[in-house]
Short mmCIF file of N, CA and C in Angstrom, two decimals:
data_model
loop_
_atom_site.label_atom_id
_atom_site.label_comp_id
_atom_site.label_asym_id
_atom_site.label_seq_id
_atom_site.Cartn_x
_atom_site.Cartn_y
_atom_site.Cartn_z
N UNK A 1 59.77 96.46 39.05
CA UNK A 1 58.77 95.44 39.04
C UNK A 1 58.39 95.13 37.59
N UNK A 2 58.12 93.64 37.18
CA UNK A 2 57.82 93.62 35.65
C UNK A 2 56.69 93.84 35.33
N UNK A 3 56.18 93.70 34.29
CA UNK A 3 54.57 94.48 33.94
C UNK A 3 53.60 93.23 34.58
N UNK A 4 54.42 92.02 34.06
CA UNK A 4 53.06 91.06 34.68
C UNK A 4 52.85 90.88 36.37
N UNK A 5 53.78 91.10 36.88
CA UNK A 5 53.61 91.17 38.47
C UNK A 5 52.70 92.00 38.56
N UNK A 6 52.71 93.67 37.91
CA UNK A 6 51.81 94.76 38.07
C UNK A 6 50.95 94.63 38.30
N UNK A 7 50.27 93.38 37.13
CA UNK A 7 49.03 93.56 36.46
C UNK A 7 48.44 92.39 37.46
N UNK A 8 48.81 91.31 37.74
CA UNK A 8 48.26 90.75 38.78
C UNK A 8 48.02 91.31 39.99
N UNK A 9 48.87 92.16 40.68
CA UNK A 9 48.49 92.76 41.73
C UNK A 9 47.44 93.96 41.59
N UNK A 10 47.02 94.28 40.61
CA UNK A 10 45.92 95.00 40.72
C UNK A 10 44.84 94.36 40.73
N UNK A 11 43.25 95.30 41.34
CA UNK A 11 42.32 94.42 41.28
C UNK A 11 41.32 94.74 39.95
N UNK A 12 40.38 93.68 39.98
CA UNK A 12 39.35 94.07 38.79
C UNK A 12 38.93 95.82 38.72
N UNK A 13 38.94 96.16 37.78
CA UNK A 13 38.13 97.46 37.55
C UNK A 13 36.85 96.85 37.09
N UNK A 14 36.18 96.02 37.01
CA UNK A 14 34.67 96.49 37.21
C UNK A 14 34.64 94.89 37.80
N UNK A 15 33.48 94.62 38.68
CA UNK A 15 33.12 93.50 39.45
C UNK A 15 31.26 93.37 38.43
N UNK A 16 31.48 91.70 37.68
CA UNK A 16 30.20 91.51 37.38
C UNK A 16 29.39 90.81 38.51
N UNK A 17 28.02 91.03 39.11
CA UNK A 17 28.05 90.45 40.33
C UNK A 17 26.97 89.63 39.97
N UNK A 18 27.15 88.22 40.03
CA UNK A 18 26.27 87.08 39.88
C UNK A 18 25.49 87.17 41.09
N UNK A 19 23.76 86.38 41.30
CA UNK A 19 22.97 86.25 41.70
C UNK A 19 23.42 85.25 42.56
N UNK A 20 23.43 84.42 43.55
CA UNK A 20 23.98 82.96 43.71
C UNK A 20 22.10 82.15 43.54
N UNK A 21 22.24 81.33 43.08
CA UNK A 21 20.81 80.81 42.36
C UNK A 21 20.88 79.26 42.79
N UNK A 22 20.44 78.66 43.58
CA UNK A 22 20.18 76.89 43.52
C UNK A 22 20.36 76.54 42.10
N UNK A 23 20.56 74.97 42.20
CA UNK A 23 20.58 74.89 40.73
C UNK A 23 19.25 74.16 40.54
N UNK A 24 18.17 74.21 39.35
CA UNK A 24 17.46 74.09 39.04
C UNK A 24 17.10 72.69 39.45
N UNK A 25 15.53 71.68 39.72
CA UNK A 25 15.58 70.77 39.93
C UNK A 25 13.98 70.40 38.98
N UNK A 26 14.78 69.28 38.52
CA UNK A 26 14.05 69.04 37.32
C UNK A 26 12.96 68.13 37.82
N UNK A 27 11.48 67.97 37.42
CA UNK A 27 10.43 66.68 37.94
C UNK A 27 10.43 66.37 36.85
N UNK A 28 10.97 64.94 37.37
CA UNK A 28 10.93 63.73 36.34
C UNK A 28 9.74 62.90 36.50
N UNK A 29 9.67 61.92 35.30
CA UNK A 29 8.59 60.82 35.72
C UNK A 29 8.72 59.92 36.61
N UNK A 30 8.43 59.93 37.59
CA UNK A 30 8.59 58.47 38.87
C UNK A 30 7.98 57.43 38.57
N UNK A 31 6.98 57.28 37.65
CA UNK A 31 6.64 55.73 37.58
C UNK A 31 5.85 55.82 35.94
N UNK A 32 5.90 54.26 35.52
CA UNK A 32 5.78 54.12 34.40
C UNK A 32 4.09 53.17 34.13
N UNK A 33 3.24 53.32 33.15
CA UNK A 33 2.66 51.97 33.62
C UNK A 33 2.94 50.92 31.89
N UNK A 34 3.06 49.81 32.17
CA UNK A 34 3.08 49.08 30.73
C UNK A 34 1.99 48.24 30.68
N UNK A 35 1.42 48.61 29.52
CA UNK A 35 0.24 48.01 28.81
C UNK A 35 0.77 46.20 28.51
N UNK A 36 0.19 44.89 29.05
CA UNK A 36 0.09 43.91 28.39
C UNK A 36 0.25 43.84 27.28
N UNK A 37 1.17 43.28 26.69
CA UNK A 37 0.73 43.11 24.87
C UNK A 37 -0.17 41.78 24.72
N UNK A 38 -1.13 42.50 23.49
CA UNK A 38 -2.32 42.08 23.00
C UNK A 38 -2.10 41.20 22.05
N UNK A 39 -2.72 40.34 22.02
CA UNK A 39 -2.32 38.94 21.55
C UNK A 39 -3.36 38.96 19.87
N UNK A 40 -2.70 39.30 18.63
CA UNK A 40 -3.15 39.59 17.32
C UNK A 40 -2.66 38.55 16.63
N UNK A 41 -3.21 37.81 16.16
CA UNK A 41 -2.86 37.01 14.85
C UNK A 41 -2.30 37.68 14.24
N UNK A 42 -1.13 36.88 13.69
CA UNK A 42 -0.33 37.95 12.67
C UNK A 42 -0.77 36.70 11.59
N UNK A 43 -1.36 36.90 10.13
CA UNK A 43 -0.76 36.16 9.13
C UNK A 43 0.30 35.94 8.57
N UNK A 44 1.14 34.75 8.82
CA UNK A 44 1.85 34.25 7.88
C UNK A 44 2.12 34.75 6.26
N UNK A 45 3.17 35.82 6.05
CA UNK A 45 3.32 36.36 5.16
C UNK A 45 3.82 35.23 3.87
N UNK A 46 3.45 35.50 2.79
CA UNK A 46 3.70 34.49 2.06
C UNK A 46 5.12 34.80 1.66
N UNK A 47 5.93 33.95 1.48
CA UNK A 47 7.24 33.69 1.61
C UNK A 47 7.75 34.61 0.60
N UNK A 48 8.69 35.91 0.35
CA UNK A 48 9.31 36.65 -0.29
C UNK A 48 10.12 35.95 -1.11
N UNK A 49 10.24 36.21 -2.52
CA UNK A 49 11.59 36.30 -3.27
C UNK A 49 12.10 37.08 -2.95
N UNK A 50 13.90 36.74 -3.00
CA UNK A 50 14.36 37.82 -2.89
C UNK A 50 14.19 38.96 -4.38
N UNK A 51 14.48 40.13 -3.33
CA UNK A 51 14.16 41.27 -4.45
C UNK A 51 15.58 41.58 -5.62
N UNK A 52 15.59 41.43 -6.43
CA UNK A 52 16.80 41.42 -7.45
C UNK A 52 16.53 42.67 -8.55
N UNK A 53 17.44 43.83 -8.00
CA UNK A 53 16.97 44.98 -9.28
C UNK A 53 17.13 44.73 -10.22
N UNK A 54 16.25 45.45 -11.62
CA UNK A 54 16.45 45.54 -12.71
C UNK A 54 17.56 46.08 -13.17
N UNK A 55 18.50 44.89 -14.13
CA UNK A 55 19.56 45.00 -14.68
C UNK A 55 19.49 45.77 -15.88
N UNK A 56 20.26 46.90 -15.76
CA UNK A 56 20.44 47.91 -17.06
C UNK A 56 21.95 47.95 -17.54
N UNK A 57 21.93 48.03 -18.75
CA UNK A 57 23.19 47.76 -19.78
C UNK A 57 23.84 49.34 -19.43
N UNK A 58 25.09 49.07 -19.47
CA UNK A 58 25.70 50.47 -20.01
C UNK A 58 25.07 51.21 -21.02
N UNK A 59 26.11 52.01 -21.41
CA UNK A 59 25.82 52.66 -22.75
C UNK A 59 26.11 52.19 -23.86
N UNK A 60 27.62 51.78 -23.69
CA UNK A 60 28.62 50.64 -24.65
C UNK A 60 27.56 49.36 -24.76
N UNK A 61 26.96 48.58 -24.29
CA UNK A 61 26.44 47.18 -24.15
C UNK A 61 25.55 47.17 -25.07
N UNK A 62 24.34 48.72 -24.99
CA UNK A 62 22.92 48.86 -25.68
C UNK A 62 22.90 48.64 -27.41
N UNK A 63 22.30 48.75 -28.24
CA UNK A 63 22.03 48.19 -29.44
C UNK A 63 22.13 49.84 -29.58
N UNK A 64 22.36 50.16 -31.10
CA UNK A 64 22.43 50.97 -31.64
C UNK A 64 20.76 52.03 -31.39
N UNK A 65 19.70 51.28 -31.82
CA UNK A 65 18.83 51.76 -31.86
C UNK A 65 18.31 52.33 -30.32
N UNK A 66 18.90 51.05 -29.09
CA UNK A 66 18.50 51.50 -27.86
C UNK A 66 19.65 52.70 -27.41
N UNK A 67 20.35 53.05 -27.97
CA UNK A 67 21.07 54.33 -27.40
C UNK A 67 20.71 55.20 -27.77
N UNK A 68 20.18 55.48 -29.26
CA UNK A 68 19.50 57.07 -29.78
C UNK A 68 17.96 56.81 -28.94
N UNK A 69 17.26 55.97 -28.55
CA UNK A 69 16.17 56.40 -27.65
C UNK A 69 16.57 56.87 -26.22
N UNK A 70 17.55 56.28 -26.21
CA UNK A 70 18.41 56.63 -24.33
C UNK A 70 18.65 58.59 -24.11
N UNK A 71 19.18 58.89 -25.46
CA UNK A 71 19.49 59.78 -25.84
C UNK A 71 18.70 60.98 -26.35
N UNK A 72 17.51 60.21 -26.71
CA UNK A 72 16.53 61.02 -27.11
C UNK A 72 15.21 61.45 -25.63
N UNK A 73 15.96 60.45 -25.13
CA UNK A 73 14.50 60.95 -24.11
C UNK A 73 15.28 60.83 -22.38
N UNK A 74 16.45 62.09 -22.30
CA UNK A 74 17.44 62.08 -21.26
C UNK A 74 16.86 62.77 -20.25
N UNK A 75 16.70 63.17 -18.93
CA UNK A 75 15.62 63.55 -17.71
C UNK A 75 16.44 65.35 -18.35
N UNK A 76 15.09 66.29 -17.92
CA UNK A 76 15.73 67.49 -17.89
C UNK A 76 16.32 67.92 -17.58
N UNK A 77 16.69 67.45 -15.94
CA UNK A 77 17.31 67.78 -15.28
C UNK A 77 19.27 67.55 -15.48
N UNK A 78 19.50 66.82 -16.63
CA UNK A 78 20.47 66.54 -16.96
C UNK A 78 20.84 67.57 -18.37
N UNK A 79 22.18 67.65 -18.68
CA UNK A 79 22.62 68.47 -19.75
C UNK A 79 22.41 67.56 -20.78
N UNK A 80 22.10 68.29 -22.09
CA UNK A 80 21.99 67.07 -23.17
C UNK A 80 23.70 66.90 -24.06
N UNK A 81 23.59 65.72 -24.47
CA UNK A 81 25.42 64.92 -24.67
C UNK A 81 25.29 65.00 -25.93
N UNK A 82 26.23 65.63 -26.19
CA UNK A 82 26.89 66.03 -27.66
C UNK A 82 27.53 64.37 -28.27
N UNK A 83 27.17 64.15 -29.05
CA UNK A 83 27.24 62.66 -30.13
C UNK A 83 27.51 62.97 -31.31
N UNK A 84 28.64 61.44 -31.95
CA UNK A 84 28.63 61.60 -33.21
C UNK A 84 28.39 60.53 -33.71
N UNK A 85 27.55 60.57 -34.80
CA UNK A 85 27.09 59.52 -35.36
C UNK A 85 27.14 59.05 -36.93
N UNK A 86 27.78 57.90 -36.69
CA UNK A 86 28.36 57.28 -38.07
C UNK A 86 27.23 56.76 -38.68
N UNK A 87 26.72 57.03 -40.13
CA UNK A 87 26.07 56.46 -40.68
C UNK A 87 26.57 55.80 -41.97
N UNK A 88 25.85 54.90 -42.39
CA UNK A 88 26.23 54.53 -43.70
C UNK A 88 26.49 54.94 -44.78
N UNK A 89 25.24 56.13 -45.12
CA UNK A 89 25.59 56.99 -46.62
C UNK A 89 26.30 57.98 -46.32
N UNK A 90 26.13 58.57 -45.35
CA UNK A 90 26.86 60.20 -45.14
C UNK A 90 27.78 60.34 -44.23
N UNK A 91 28.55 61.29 -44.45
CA UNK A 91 29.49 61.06 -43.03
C UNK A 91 29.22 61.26 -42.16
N UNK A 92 29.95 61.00 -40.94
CA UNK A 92 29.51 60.91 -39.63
C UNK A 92 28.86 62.22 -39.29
N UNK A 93 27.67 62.86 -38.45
CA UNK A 93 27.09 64.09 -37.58
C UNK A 93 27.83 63.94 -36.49
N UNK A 94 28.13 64.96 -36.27
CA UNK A 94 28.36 65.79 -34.52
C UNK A 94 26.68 66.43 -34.37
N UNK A 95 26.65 66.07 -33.53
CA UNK A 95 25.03 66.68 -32.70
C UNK A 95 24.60 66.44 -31.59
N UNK A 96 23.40 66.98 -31.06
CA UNK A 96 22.84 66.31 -29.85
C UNK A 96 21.25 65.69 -30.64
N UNK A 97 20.91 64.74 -30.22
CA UNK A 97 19.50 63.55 -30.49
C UNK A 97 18.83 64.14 -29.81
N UNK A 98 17.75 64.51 -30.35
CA UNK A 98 16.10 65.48 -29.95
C UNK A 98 15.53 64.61 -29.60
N UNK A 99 15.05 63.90 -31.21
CA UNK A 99 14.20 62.96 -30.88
C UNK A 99 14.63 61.96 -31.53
N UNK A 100 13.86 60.52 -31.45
CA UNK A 100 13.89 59.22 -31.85
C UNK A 100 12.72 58.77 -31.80
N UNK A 101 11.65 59.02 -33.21
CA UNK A 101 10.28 58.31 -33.54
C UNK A 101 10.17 57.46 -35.03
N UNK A 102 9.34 56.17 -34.39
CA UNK A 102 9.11 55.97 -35.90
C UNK A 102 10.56 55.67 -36.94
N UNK A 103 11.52 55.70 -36.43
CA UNK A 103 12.67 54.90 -37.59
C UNK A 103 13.25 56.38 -37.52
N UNK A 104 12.44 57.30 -37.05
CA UNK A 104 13.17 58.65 -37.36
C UNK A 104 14.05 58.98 -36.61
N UNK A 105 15.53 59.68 -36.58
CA UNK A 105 16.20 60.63 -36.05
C UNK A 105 16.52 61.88 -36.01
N UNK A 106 16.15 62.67 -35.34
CA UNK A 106 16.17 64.20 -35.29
C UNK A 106 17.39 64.68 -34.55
N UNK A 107 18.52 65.09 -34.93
CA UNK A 107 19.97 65.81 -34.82
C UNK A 107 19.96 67.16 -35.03
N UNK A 108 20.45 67.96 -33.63
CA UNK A 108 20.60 69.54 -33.71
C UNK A 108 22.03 69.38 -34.33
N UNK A 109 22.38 70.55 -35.08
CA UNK A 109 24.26 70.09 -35.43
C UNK A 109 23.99 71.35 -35.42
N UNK A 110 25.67 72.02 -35.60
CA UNK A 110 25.84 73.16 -36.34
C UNK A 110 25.04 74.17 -36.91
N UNK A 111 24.40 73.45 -38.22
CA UNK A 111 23.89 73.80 -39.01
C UNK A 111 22.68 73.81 -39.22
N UNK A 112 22.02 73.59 -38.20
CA UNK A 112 20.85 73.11 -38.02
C UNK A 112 20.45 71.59 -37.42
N UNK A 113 19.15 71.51 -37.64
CA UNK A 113 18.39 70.43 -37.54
C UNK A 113 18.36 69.62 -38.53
N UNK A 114 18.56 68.09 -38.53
CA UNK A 114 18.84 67.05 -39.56
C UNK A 114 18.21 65.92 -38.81
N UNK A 115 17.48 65.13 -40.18
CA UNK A 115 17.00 63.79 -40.03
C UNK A 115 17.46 63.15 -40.38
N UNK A 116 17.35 61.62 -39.79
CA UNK A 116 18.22 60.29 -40.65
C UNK A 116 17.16 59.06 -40.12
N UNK A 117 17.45 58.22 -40.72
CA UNK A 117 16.78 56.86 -40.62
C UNK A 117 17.48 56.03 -39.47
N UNK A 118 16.67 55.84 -38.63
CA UNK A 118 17.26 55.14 -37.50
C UNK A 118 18.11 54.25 -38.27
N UNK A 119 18.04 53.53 -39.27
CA UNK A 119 18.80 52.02 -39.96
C UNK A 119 19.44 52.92 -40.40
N UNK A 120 20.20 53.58 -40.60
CA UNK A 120 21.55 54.39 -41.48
C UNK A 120 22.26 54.47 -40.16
N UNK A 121 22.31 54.66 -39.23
CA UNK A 121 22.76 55.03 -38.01
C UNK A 121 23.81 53.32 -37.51
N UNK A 122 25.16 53.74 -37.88
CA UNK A 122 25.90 52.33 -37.81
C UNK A 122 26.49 52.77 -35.85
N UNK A 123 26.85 53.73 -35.85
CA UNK A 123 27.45 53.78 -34.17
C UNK A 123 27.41 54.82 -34.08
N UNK A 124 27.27 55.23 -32.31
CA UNK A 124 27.04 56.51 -31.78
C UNK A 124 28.37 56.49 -30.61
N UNK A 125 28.98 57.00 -31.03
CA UNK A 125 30.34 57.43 -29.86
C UNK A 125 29.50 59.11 -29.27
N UNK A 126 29.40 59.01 -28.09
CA UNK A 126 29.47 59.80 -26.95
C UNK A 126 30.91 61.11 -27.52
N UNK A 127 30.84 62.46 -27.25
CA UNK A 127 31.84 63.39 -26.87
C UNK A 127 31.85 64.01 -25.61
N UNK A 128 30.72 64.30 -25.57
CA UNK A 128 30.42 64.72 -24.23
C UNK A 128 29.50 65.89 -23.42
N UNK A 129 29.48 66.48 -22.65
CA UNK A 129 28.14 67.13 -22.07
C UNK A 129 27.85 68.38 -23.10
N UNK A 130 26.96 68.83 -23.04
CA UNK A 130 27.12 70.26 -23.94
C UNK A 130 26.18 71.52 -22.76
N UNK A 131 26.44 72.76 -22.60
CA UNK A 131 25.32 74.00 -22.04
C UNK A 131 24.06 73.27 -22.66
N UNK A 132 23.26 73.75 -22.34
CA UNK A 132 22.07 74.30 -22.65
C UNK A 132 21.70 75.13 -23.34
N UNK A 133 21.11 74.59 -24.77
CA UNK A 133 20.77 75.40 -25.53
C UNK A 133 22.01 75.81 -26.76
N UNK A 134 23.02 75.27 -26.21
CA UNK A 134 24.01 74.85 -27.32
C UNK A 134 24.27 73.58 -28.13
N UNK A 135 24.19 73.45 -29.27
CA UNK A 135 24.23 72.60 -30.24
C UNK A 135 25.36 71.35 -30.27
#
């Protein structure tokens, strides 16, 4: 005889024994009542423009001066962006932009902390994200 014939012809070794139970009967709502609707002046809303969001420039588009403020004042919640910035008298900085007050620019580099005159500042090319707390 093969094993699976065996095994079918034997019976359960243990019997789980169910209750036999009606099946549950649920009370529903049989009737509903609906309230009249109440008769409210509505005012005449005064006629909407449509709503058109505020258009913001890239990064590329912004003026020199509006990217070191973009840069200077980035949400915390974001990493601050490593930049290099070409100026007129000196050569270009690698840094990240602290701040931007007053004509002033404040650059972490390397080597420290460095100021420049917002007007010396000819272009800011982007490199890219930096840690936290790294220069």
């Amino acid at each position: 005889m093969s094993r699976k014939k065996k095994l079918m012809e034997t019976e359960p070794l243990l019997y789980i024994v169910q209750p036999k139970l009606r099946p549950p009967t649920a009370s529903m709502q049989q009737s509903f009542v609906r309230r009249g609707r109440e008769s409210v002046l509505v005012e005449k809303e005064e006629e909407q423009q449509p709503f058109e969001p505020e258009w913001k420039p890239s990064f590329s588009q912004m003026t020199v001066p509006e990217q070191l403020a973009f840069l200077a004042s980035l949400p915390s919640h974001l990493p601050p962006v490593k930049c290099l910035l070409e100026t007129k008298s000196t050569q270009p900085l690698e840094g990240i932009v602290t701040e931007c007050e007053e004509g002033r620019v404040k650059i972490a580099t390397n080597e420290g902390e460095r100021q420049l005159n917002a007007d010396d500042v000819r272009q800011v090319i982007l490199i890219g994200w930096t840690r936290k707390g790294e220069p």
